[in-house]
XYZ file of C-alpha atoms in Angstrom:
428
model
C 7.639 1.940 -77.834
C 4.517 1.748 -75.522
C 4.276 1.312 -71.903
C 4.311 -2.144 -70.662
C 1.180 -4.090 -72.250
C 1.245 -6.500 -69.362
C 0.456 -3.786 -66.601
C -2.761 -4.060 -64.889
C -4.804 -1.258 -63.035
C -7.148 -2.405 -60.337
C -9.259 0.151 -58.118
C -9.001 -1.189 -54.696
C -10.505 1.664 -52.596
C -13.117 4.475 -53.095
C -14.391 6.919 -50.361
C -15.595 10.295 -50.119
C -12.051 11.249 -49.795
C -9.772 8.806 -51.362
C -9.505 6.486 -54.545
C -6.842 3.813 -54.891
C -5.515 1.950 -57.713
C -3.187 -0.935 -57.705
C -0.856 -0.622 -60.529
C 1.037 -3.928 -60.892
C 2.571 -4.297 -57.424
C 2.657 -0.427 -56.552
C -0.294 1.677 -55.292
C -1.651 5.068 -56.251
C -3.826 6.903 -53.981
C -5.706 9.991 -55.071
C -6.744 12.373 -52.209
C -9.762 14.328 -53.269
C -9.447 16.768 -50.355
C -5.807 18.054 -51.372
C -6.427 17.315 -54.809
C -3.141 15.372 -55.190
C -1.816 11.858 -55.738
C 0.583 9.758 -53.578
C 2.522 6.806 -55.135
C 3.177 3.836 -52.772
C 5.711 1.173 -53.144
C 5.278 -2.584 -53.107
C 5.678 -2.927 -49.492
C 3.252 -0.231 -48.945
C 0.978 -1.681 -51.227
C 0.725 -5.059 -49.306
C 0.360 -3.172 -46.070
C -2.629 -1.121 -47.364
C -4.456 -4.368 -48.847
C -3.691 -6.182 -45.512
C -5.501 -3.368 -43.566
C -8.314 -2.903 -46.112
C -9.259 -6.371 -45.389
C -9.285 -6.032 -41.529
C -7.602 -4.101 -38.715
C -4.270 -5.657 -37.638
C -1.503 -5.507 -34.856
C 2.106 -4.593 -35.804
C 3.223 -8.272 -34.888
C 0.571 -9.579 -37.182
C 1.305 -7.311 -40.041
C 4.967 -8.344 -39.784
C 3.939 -12.069 -39.903
C 1.598 -11.326 -42.755
C 3.854 -9.452 -44.924
C 6.587 -12.077 -44.330
C 4.289 -14.806 -45.677
C 3.530 -12.823 -48.667
C 7.266 -11.735 -49.187
C 9.660 -14.142 -47.537
C 12.568 -12.227 -49.112
C 12.119 -9.352 -46.962
C 13.577 -9.032 -43.369
C 11.244 -10.592 -40.713
C 11.246 -7.219 -38.713
C 11.312 -4.783 -41.561
C 12.118 -1.299 -40.288
C 10.470 0.368 -43.282
C 7.091 -1.269 -41.837
C 7.444 0.706 -38.628
C 8.394 3.920 -40.748
C 5.424 3.377 -43.144
C 2.899 3.116 -40.271
C 4.054 6.295 -38.642
C 4.022 8.046 -41.973
C 0.299 6.870 -42.522
C -0.783 7.879 -39.119
C 0.568 11.410 -39.478
C -1.200 11.892 -42.927
C -4.496 10.575 -41.270
C -4.653 7.357 -43.413
C -4.550 5.266 -40.313
C -6.035 5.224 -36.848
C -5.624 3.163 -33.908
C -8.424 1.058 -32.495
C -9.305 0.444 -28.994
C -7.072 -2.631 -28.833
C -4.132 -0.890 -30.078
C -4.408 -2.448 -33.603
C -4.250 -0.411 -36.717
C -7.057 0.275 -39.020
C -7.775 2.576 -42.086
C -9.093 5.759 -41.070
C -12.544 6.911 -41.234
C -11.453 9.205 -44.261
C -10.755 6.027 -46.059
C -14.094 4.580 -45.464
C -16.300 7.776 -46.174
C -15.916 10.658 -43.947
C -15.976 14.071 -45.209
C -13.060 16.434 -45.353
C -12.718 20.188 -46.665
C -10.851 20.701 -49.901
C -7.652 22.962 -49.909
C -9.307 25.686 -51.552
C -12.459 26.279 -49.354
C -15.638 27.702 -50.674
C -16.613 30.830 -48.974
C -19.565 33.226 -49.193
C -19.473 35.342 -52.584
C -18.830 39.008 -51.836
C -21.008 41.640 -53.466
C -19.382 44.141 -55.975
C -19.905 46.982 -53.161
C -17.942 44.854 -50.736
C -14.968 44.585 -53.238
C -14.922 48.264 -54.091
C -14.903 49.302 -50.434
C -12.361 46.880 -49.124
C -10.020 46.241 -51.824
C -7.775 48.351 -54.172
C -7.904 47.412 -57.780
C -4.296 46.918 -59.013
C -4.933 46.103 -62.582
C -7.766 44.762 -64.673
C -6.755 42.720 -67.986
C -8.625 40.682 -70.596
C -7.269 37.159 -71.569
C -8.352 35.072 -74.553
C -7.341 31.325 -74.405
C -9.741 29.752 -77.013
C -9.940 32.233 -80.005
C -13.662 33.112 -78.728
C -14.293 33.984 -75.344
C -12.695 36.956 -73.511
C -12.190 36.825 -69.754
C -11.897 39.648 -67.516
C -9.293 39.309 -64.674
C -9.102 41.810 -61.982
C -6.108 41.887 -59.525
C -6.793 43.332 -55.952
C -4.713 44.203 -53.150
C -6.684 44.253 -49.760
C -6.887 47.351 -47.667
C -7.710 47.755 -44.105
C -9.821 50.459 -42.546
C -8.703 52.952 -45.425
C -4.884 52.704 -44.243
C -2.007 52.026 -46.922
C -1.458 48.639 -48.317
C -1.038 45.847 -45.686
C 2.163 43.403 -45.734
C 0.886 41.127 -48.764
C 0.747 37.528 -48.026
C 2.395 36.942 -51.568
C 3.794 40.188 -52.650
C 5.121 38.738 -55.870
C 1.922 37.041 -56.889
C 0.224 39.827 -58.979
C 3.354 41.188 -60.744
C 4.321 37.551 -61.647
C 0.615 36.679 -62.898
C 0.525 39.938 -65.055
C 4.056 38.868 -66.431
C 2.947 35.298 -67.254
C -0.376 36.145 -68.890
C 1.005 38.667 -71.439
C 0.998 35.759 -73.578
C -2.858 35.650 -73.573
C -3.483 39.141 -73.002
C -5.771 40.957 -75.560
C -7.395 44.550 -75.734
C -10.327 45.490 -73.781
C -13.361 44.231 -75.546
C -15.492 47.048 -77.155
C -18.708 45.530 -75.618
C -19.157 44.629 -72.209
C -17.910 41.218 -70.983
C -20.240 38.399 -70.116
C -20.277 38.204 -66.400
C -19.734 34.380 -66.262
C -16.281 35.167 -67.733
C -14.786 37.333 -65.058
C -12.306 36.543 -62.378
C -10.983 38.428 -59.144
C -7.583 37.570 -57.625
C -7.235 39.359 -54.312
C -4.111 39.409 -52.154
C -4.352 40.085 -48.381
C -2.127 39.632 -45.525
C -2.907 36.160 -44.858
C -4.145 34.725 -47.899
C -5.208 34.913 -51.489
C -8.692 34.925 -52.450
C -9.999 34.008 -55.946
C -13.563 34.761 -57.036
C -15.562 33.791 -60.152
C -19.117 34.312 -60.584
C -19.946 30.738 -59.342
C -17.396 29.868 -56.730
C -14.828 31.418 -54.547
C -11.558 30.171 -52.654
C -9.566 31.110 -49.943
C -5.906 29.985 -50.230
C -3.116 30.082 -47.955
C -0.657 28.166 -50.083
C 1.095 30.320 -52.400
C 1.834 28.053 -55.059
C -1.474 26.448 -54.994
C -3.333 29.937 -55.542
C -1.126 30.597 -58.713
C -2.048 27.153 -60.081
C -5.756 27.490 -59.110
C -6.025 30.693 -61.150
C -4.396 29.034 -64.097
C -7.016 26.111 -63.711
C -9.941 28.391 -63.275
C -9.019 30.305 -66.432
C -8.531 27.004 -68.507
C -11.991 25.729 -67.100
C -13.881 28.949 -68.015
C -12.298 28.720 -71.414
C -12.558 25.194 -72.027
C -15.794 24.099 -70.093
C -17.372 22.682 -73.168
C -14.146 21.150 -74.477
C -14.049 18.144 -72.113
C -11.183 19.607 -69.968
C -10.096 16.829 -67.385
C -6.927 17.795 -65.803
C -4.069 20.173 -65.745
C -0.385 19.381 -65.573
C 2.958 21.176 -64.974
C 4.263 20.753 -68.445
C 5.139 22.465 -71.759
C 3.340 21.209 -75.094
C 4.689 21.539 -78.561
C 3.979 19.992 -81.786
C 3.976 20.065 -85.664
C 0.985 19.920 -87.987
C -1.298 19.589 -84.894
C 0.766 16.654 -83.534
C 1.674 17.278 -80.006
C 4.332 16.149 -77.610
C 3.578 16.869 -73.881
C 6.848 17.546 -71.761
C 6.055 17.448 -68.076
C 9.000 18.673 -65.834
C 9.943 20.206 -62.605
C 11.229 23.735 -62.501
C 14.932 23.868 -63.666
C 14.684 20.980 -65.971
C 15.319 23.317 -68.943
C 11.887 22.749 -70.570
C 11.087 26.530 -71.083
C 14.472 27.188 -72.569
C 14.029 24.249 -75.079
C 10.219 25.299 -75.828
C 11.455 28.786 -76.673
C 14.323 27.322 -78.954
C 12.230 24.820 -80.779
C 9.517 27.615 -81.569
C 12.006 29.271 -83.781
C 12.358 26.052 -85.641
C 8.791 25.795 -87.100
C 7.381 24.148 -84.085
C 3.867 24.849 -82.721
C 3.378 26.177 -79.092
C 0.498 25.107 -76.899
C 1.843 25.932 -73.509
C 4.923 26.315 -71.328
C 3.888 26.166 -67.569
C 0.261 24.931 -67.216
C -1.352 22.526 -69.882
C -4.610 21.138 -69.743
C -5.596 17.949 -71.242
C -8.834 16.692 -72.766
C -9.786 13.467 -74.079
C -10.400 12.388 -77.791
C -11.870 9.467 -79.298
C -10.013 6.088 -79.022
C -8.463 6.730 -75.571
C -6.527 9.443 -76.907
C -5.746 12.802 -75.544
C -5.323 16.420 -76.679
C -4.073 19.902 -75.000
C -6.002 22.587 -74.699
C -3.975 26.043 -75.625
C -2.767 28.104 -72.794
C -0.035 30.189 -74.566
C 1.305 31.995 -71.557
C 4.505 34.102 -71.740
C 7.397 31.668 -71.450
C 9.262 32.172 -68.188
C 13.145 32.074 -68.613
C 15.737 31.948 -65.708
C 18.867 34.028 -65.857
C 20.976 31.200 -67.462
C 18.736 31.149 -70.458
C 19.131 34.789 -71.222
C 22.389 34.782 -73.148
C 21.393 31.558 -74.929
C 18.216 32.935 -76.506
C 19.232 36.693 -77.160
C 20.043 36.055 -80.471
C 16.939 34.109 -81.430
C 14.754 36.673 -79.595
C 16.204 40.177 -79.820
C 13.399 41.549 -77.646
C 14.797 39.766 -74.579
C 17.600 42.029 -72.978
C 14.766 44.895 -72.916
C 12.265 42.410 -71.005
C 11.846 43.462 -67.271
C 12.928 41.045 -64.551
C 10.255 39.443 -62.325
C 11.292 38.030 -58.898
C 9.501 35.535 -57.023
C 10.136 32.880 -54.448
C 13.939 33.895 -54.372
C 13.969 33.530 -58.228
C 14.404 35.629 -61.348
C 12.787 35.286 -64.552
C 11.831 37.129 -67.583
C 8.638 36.568 -69.379
C 8.702 35.998 -73.145
C 5.301 36.713 -74.849
C 5.066 34.687 -78.139
C 3.269 35.463 -81.013
C 0.105 33.299 -81.217
C -0.248 33.798 -85.131
C 2.892 31.667 -85.698
C 1.446 28.717 -83.846
C -1.953 27.938 -85.417
C -3.261 29.315 -82.370
C -6.517 27.387 -81.841
C -5.708 24.387 -83.879
C -6.185 21.085 -81.682
C -4.489 17.861 -82.129
C -3.528 14.530 -80.646
C -0.706 13.919 -78.170
C 1.728 11.601 -79.747
C 4.159 11.203 -76.859
C 4.887 12.208 -73.380
C 8.565 13.148 -72.924
C 10.057 14.159 -69.392
C 13.070 16.182 -70.471
C 16.129 16.959 -68.332
C 19.053 19.194 -69.477
C 22.523 18.079 -68.609
C 25.548 19.586 -70.076
C 27.887 16.755 -69.185
C 25.621 13.634 -70.175
C 25.440 11.680 -73.240
C 21.835 12.568 -74.817
C 19.479 9.590 -74.697
C 15.630 9.087 -74.759
C 14.789 6.086 -72.271
C 11.300 4.469 -72.683
C 9.500 4.456 -69.397
C 7.273 1.624 -68.204
C 3.762 2.581 -66.820
C 4.875 2.766 -63.089
C 7.822 5.046 -63.966
C 5.499 7.292 -66.235
C 2.920 7.792 -63.343
C 5.730 8.338 -60.653
C 7.366 11.076 -62.840
C 3.946 12.603 -63.976
C 3.053 13.217 -60.186
C 6.515 14.581 -59.087
C 6.162 17.040 -61.997
C 2.853 18.006 -61.090
C -0.803 16.890 -62.012
C -4.059 18.399 -60.845
C -7.563 17.187 -61.423
C -10.512 19.217 -61.531
C -11.935 20.484 -57.976
C -15.532 20.141 -57.634
C -15.838 17.928 -60.694
C -18.258 15.238 -60.406
C -16.041 13.225 -62.824
C -12.800 13.317 -61.094
C -12.643 9.525 -60.248
C -13.534 8.698 -63.870
C -11.032 11.292 -65.129
C -8.241 9.644 -63.148
C -9.086 6.196 -64.375
C -9.280 7.725 -67.994
C -5.924 9.204 -67.403
C -4.275 5.937 -66.160
C -5.707 4.074 -69.139
C -4.140 6.902 -71.535
C -0.892 6.512 -69.980
C -0.883 2.754 -70.300
C -1.014 2.809 -74.075
C 0.939 6.106 -74.586
C 4.786 6.162 -75.629
C 6.318 7.697 -72.623
C 10.120 8.539 -72.196
C 12.542 10.348 -69.997
C 15.040 12.393 -72.263
C 18.472 13.721 -71.174
C 19.824 16.319 -73.489
C 22.802 18.382 -73.648
C 21.656 21.045 -76.278
C 18.673 22.149 -78.248
C 19.898 20.121 -81.232
C 20.293 16.669 -79.410
C 16.690 17.370 -78.048
C 15.134 18.208 -81.460
C 16.697 15.193 -83.113
C 15.319 12.986 -80.493
C 11.702 14.575 -80.528
C 11.021 15.004 -84.203
C 10.649 10.940 -84.837
C 8.005 10.723 -82.174
C 5.514 12.638 -84.370
């Protein structure tokens, strides 16, 4: 079942920082500076459109919204809450007469992105100020090898500082086991090098062309994954990355976006011993095909398994008990590297369905079709990131919305891997 064919998407705002689309009676606002989307309900959509037309007082907004939606209470408390939240986010500002108006950011003012470009260091600077922890080589696309160097920043030749994110390097080394290869016999091309430096207050990521200083731990980890994908698939049309797993059969793929704790990694590992193909477990890149279709670009990292999954999967993966435990953000995981040869490693294929999985041992398994608004909301909650510094971000977001509009999308509630498999197999 496809998404609601009567849904309409209309661009209603475009500035240097924001793009906004009206999707039916809801609003999707993309913040280019933070590289994230926010989903606004029907009341917020009316408020946004009224303020986009002209500044207005609180009393006038109450009257105008009541005229548009007389079923709402005349003095809606949600309106005041919405106005306050939008001011905090920088979407609104007060005019001289006390009326509300869209901020300058909505009309073209420039704002720095979360990953701030900095001056590129020299090799001598790195060698003098940072301690090389480990260098690895990864291969995502079957052709290009990327050298990744992990550094711990030093200060005045003293022992290690307290790292901003002490688990970052061990966790990334564990995750990248799935795509790590032996050191190449010949020097690696300089454009395929990347450095990840952990210091006391931030993470800095360098490539040959760009550098980021990042003070958000989770964002630093996702940025490294995005840069690896971008270096590997620069010519493949990569347009976004999602927090998702991707599996398939005979090149036909199913995308599984989900939050941590949904059971997607355990489900992925289970299906892979049942002749399913593996394209990614945590960060998946998407690229357009013809006819408004989409494919995943393989990023077969080691699958991260929480403690509850270990006894369930030991019979399927006898190596699991011997794997080390990686601790991060108060959590524990074992990272299971999977054989690429069993997964037709560099085969591309079309995504045939998007399924948001959720494990519940006490619920009846079901596969519920989603409409477009539900799909976008669930996608944004699970996590989607458009390319930083891409000149095509607005076009990519438009393409992504058009793809979701015609893509079969479902919420899948399952209580064991067999029930999930029975629901997933008919989709491809």
